[in-house]
Short mmCIF file of C-alpha atoms in Angstrom, two decimals:
data_model
loop_
_atom_site.label_atom_id
_atom_site.label_comp_id
_atom_site.label_asym_id
_atom_site.label_seq_id
_atom_site.Cartn_x
_atom_site.Cartn_y
_atom_site.Cartn_z
CA UNK A 236 3.23 9.59 -23.39
CA UNK A 237 0.49 11.14 -25.25
CA UNK A 238 -2.30 13.04 -23.20
CA UNK A 239 -5.11 10.12 -23.53
CA UNK A 240 -2.36 7.61 -22.04
CA UNK A 241 -1.57 10.21 -19.25
CA UNK A 242 -5.00 10.90 -18.31
CA UNK A 243 -6.16 7.06 -18.22
CA UNK A 244 -3.15 6.28 -16.23
CA UNK A 245 -4.02 4.83 -12.65
CA UNK A 246 -1.66 7.19 -10.65
CA UNK A 247 -3.25 10.11 -12.24
CA UNK A 248 -6.59 9.12 -11.38
CA UNK A 249 -5.42 8.21 -7.87
CA UNK A 250 -3.97 11.71 -7.33
CA UNK A 251 -7.04 13.52 -8.36
CA UNK A 252 -9.00 10.99 -5.99
CA UNK A 253 -6.71 12.23 -3.25
CA UNK A 254 -7.55 15.61 -4.05
CA UNK A 255 -11.30 15.16 -4.33
CA UNK A 256 -11.11 13.56 -0.78
CA UNK A 257 -9.08 16.54 0.44
CA UNK A 258 -11.86 18.66 -1.13
CA UNK A 259 -14.68 16.61 0.53
CA UNK A 260 -12.99 17.15 3.93
CA UNK A 261 -12.65 20.80 3.31
CA UNK A 262 -16.25 21.17 2.32
CA UNK A 263 -17.45 18.98 5.43
CA UNK A 264 -15.17 21.47 7.85
CA UNK A 265 -16.77 24.41 5.95
CA UNK A 266 -20.17 23.00 6.58
CA UNK A 267 -19.57 22.08 10.37
CA UNK A 268 -17.73 25.49 11.46
CA UNK A 269 -20.92 27.11 10.91
CA UNK A 270 -22.48 25.33 13.61
CA UNK A 271 -19.98 25.97 16.28
CA UNK A 272 -18.10 28.89 14.55
CA UNK A 273 -18.91 32.57 15.16
CA UNK A 274 -18.73 35.57 12.84
CA UNK A 275 -17.19 38.58 13.91
CA UNK A 276 -19.74 40.64 12.25
CA UNK A 277 -22.61 39.30 14.54
CA UNK A 278 -20.86 40.33 17.57
CA UNK A 279 -22.12 43.37 19.25
CA UNK A 280 -19.80 46.41 19.19
CA UNK A 281 -17.73 46.91 22.19
CA UNK A 282 -19.37 50.29 23.15
CA UNK A 283 -22.78 48.74 23.27
CA UNK A 284 -23.83 47.53 26.73
CA UNK A 285 -24.72 43.85 27.11
CA UNK A 286 -28.31 42.86 28.26
CA UNK A 287 -28.38 42.57 31.92
CA UNK A 288 -29.86 39.64 33.81
CA UNK A 289 -32.10 39.92 36.95
CA UNK A 290 -29.03 39.79 39.08
CA UNK A 291 -27.36 42.77 37.37
CA UNK A 292 -24.64 40.74 35.85
CA UNK A 293 -24.30 40.80 31.81
CA UNK A 294 -25.77 38.22 29.93
CA UNK A 295 -23.51 35.95 28.01
CA UNK A 296 -24.30 35.19 24.42
CA UNK A 297 -23.35 32.63 21.93
CA UNK A 298 -20.23 34.56 21.10
CA UNK A 299 -17.00 32.40 21.27
CA UNK A 300 -13.67 33.67 22.37
CA UNK A 301 -10.24 33.41 20.99
CA UNK A 302 -9.73 30.00 22.44
CA UNK A 303 -13.24 28.42 21.70
CA UNK A 304 -14.07 25.44 19.70
CA UNK A 305 -15.72 27.60 16.87
CA UNK A 306 -12.31 29.58 16.60
CA UNK A 307 -10.10 26.51 16.32
CA UNK A 308 -12.50 24.94 13.55
CA UNK A 309 -12.00 28.01 11.93
CA UNK A 310 -8.28 27.54 11.88
CA UNK A 311 -8.77 24.13 10.71
CA UNK A 312 -10.98 25.22 7.87
CA UNK A 313 -8.25 27.83 6.86
CA UNK A 314 -5.60 25.13 6.77
CA UNK A 315 -7.96 23.12 4.52
CA UNK A 316 -8.94 25.63 2.27
CA UNK A 317 -5.29 26.92 1.76
CA UNK A 318 -3.92 23.36 1.30
CA UNK A 319 -6.60 22.32 -1.16
CA UNK A 320 -5.99 25.29 -3.17
CA UNK A 321 -2.20 24.98 -3.11
CA UNK A 322 -2.62 21.35 -4.12
CA UNK A 323 -5.09 21.93 -6.95
CA UNK A 324 -2.64 24.63 -8.69
CA UNK A 325 0.13 22.16 -8.68
CA UNK A 326 -2.01 19.08 -9.83
CA UNK A 327 -3.57 21.31 -12.70
CA UNK A 328 -0.20 22.16 -13.71
CA UNK A 329 1.14 18.43 -13.50
CA UNK A 330 -2.00 17.39 -15.46
CA UNK A 331 -1.49 20.17 -18.43
CA UNK A 332 2.07 19.30 -18.56
CA UNK A 333 1.14 15.42 -18.78
CA UNK A 334 4.13 15.08 -16.07
CA UNK A 335 5.05 12.80 -13.52
CA UNK A 336 2.33 10.20 -12.61
CA UNK A 337 3.34 7.79 -9.79
CA UNK A 338 5.76 10.34 -7.85
CA UNK A 339 3.17 12.83 -7.93
CA UNK A 340 0.45 10.37 -6.96
CA UNK A 341 2.60 9.41 -3.75
CA UNK A 342 3.39 13.08 -3.18
CA UNK A 343 -0.47 13.87 -3.44
CA UNK A 344 -1.52 11.14 -0.80
CA UNK A 345 1.42 12.14 1.71
CA UNK A 346 0.15 15.91 1.40
CA UNK A 347 -3.54 14.94 1.95
CA UNK A 348 -2.32 12.56 5.06
CA UNK A 349 -0.38 15.46 6.42
CA UNK A 350 -3.24 18.09 5.72
CA UNK A 351 -5.65 15.85 7.78
CA UNK A 352 -3.49 15.36 10.63
CA UNK A 353 -2.52 19.06 10.72
CA UNK A 354 -6.22 20.43 10.28
CA UNK A 355 -7.49 18.10 13.08
CA UNK A 356 -4.63 19.15 15.42
CA UNK A 357 -5.35 22.70 14.82
CA UNK A 358 -8.81 21.85 16.60
CA UNK A 359 -6.99 20.64 19.34
CA UNK A 360 -3.73 22.96 19.58
CA UNK A 361 -2.36 25.63 17.50
CA UNK A 362 1.06 27.28 17.74
CA UNK A 363 2.81 29.54 15.37
CA UNK A 364 5.96 27.76 15.35
CA UNK A 365 4.17 24.47 14.45
CA UNK A 366 2.33 26.30 11.86
CA UNK A 367 5.64 27.59 10.50
CA UNK A 368 6.99 24.18 10.11
CA UNK A 369 4.08 22.17 8.45
CA UNK A 370 3.61 25.35 6.08
CA UNK A 371 7.23 24.88 5.12
CA UNK A 372 6.46 21.06 4.63
CA UNK A 373 3.60 21.80 2.41
CA UNK A 374 5.39 24.27 0.43
CA UNK A 375 8.03 21.72 -0.28
CA UNK A 376 5.61 19.12 -1.41
CA UNK A 377 4.06 21.58 -3.74
CA UNK A 378 7.23 22.60 -5.17
CA UNK A 379 8.35 19.17 -5.43
CA UNK A 380 5.11 18.33 -7.47
CA UNK A 381 5.63 21.38 -9.74
CA UNK A 382 9.07 20.44 -10.32
CA UNK A 383 7.99 16.98 -11.33
CA UNK A 384 5.60 18.48 -13.82
CA UNK A 385 8.22 20.65 -15.46
CA UNK A 386 10.94 17.98 -15.42
CA UNK A 387 8.57 15.23 -16.85
CA UNK A 388 5.82 17.25 -18.69
CA UNK A 389 5.91 19.25 -21.94
CA UNK A 390 8.40 16.75 -23.68
CA UNK A 391 5.93 16.69 -26.82
#
């Protein structure tokens, strides 16, 4: 298959649509996390005394702790960012190789669906073992897409 036929294939268009959809989701969470998130650089130093209220109790600021919604949203952002960059690298490889079309499209949509599920589950719950399992799944899918690029591509 020559490069023009490859690039006009519906499956190739579809896997780039899946990538763009994931990119849009990443951008949305990137934007929203600034509403709820907190920047560690904005926190007062630990040696600084917090301002006191009239009752003598320290005044709470808008800083969010380790289990806060902003922190969990930052975890979701990290998942989306890392998975978007991983997916981009193997899709570019497959496109340059003029590799597989339909199989990569199916894997890309599966990758997108799992990324969306995992990113939003990170907002609700995060655990190291769960992160390890889904990272292994994403790594396996990207290896499969890369393998398909090499097995079906550069046959010119």
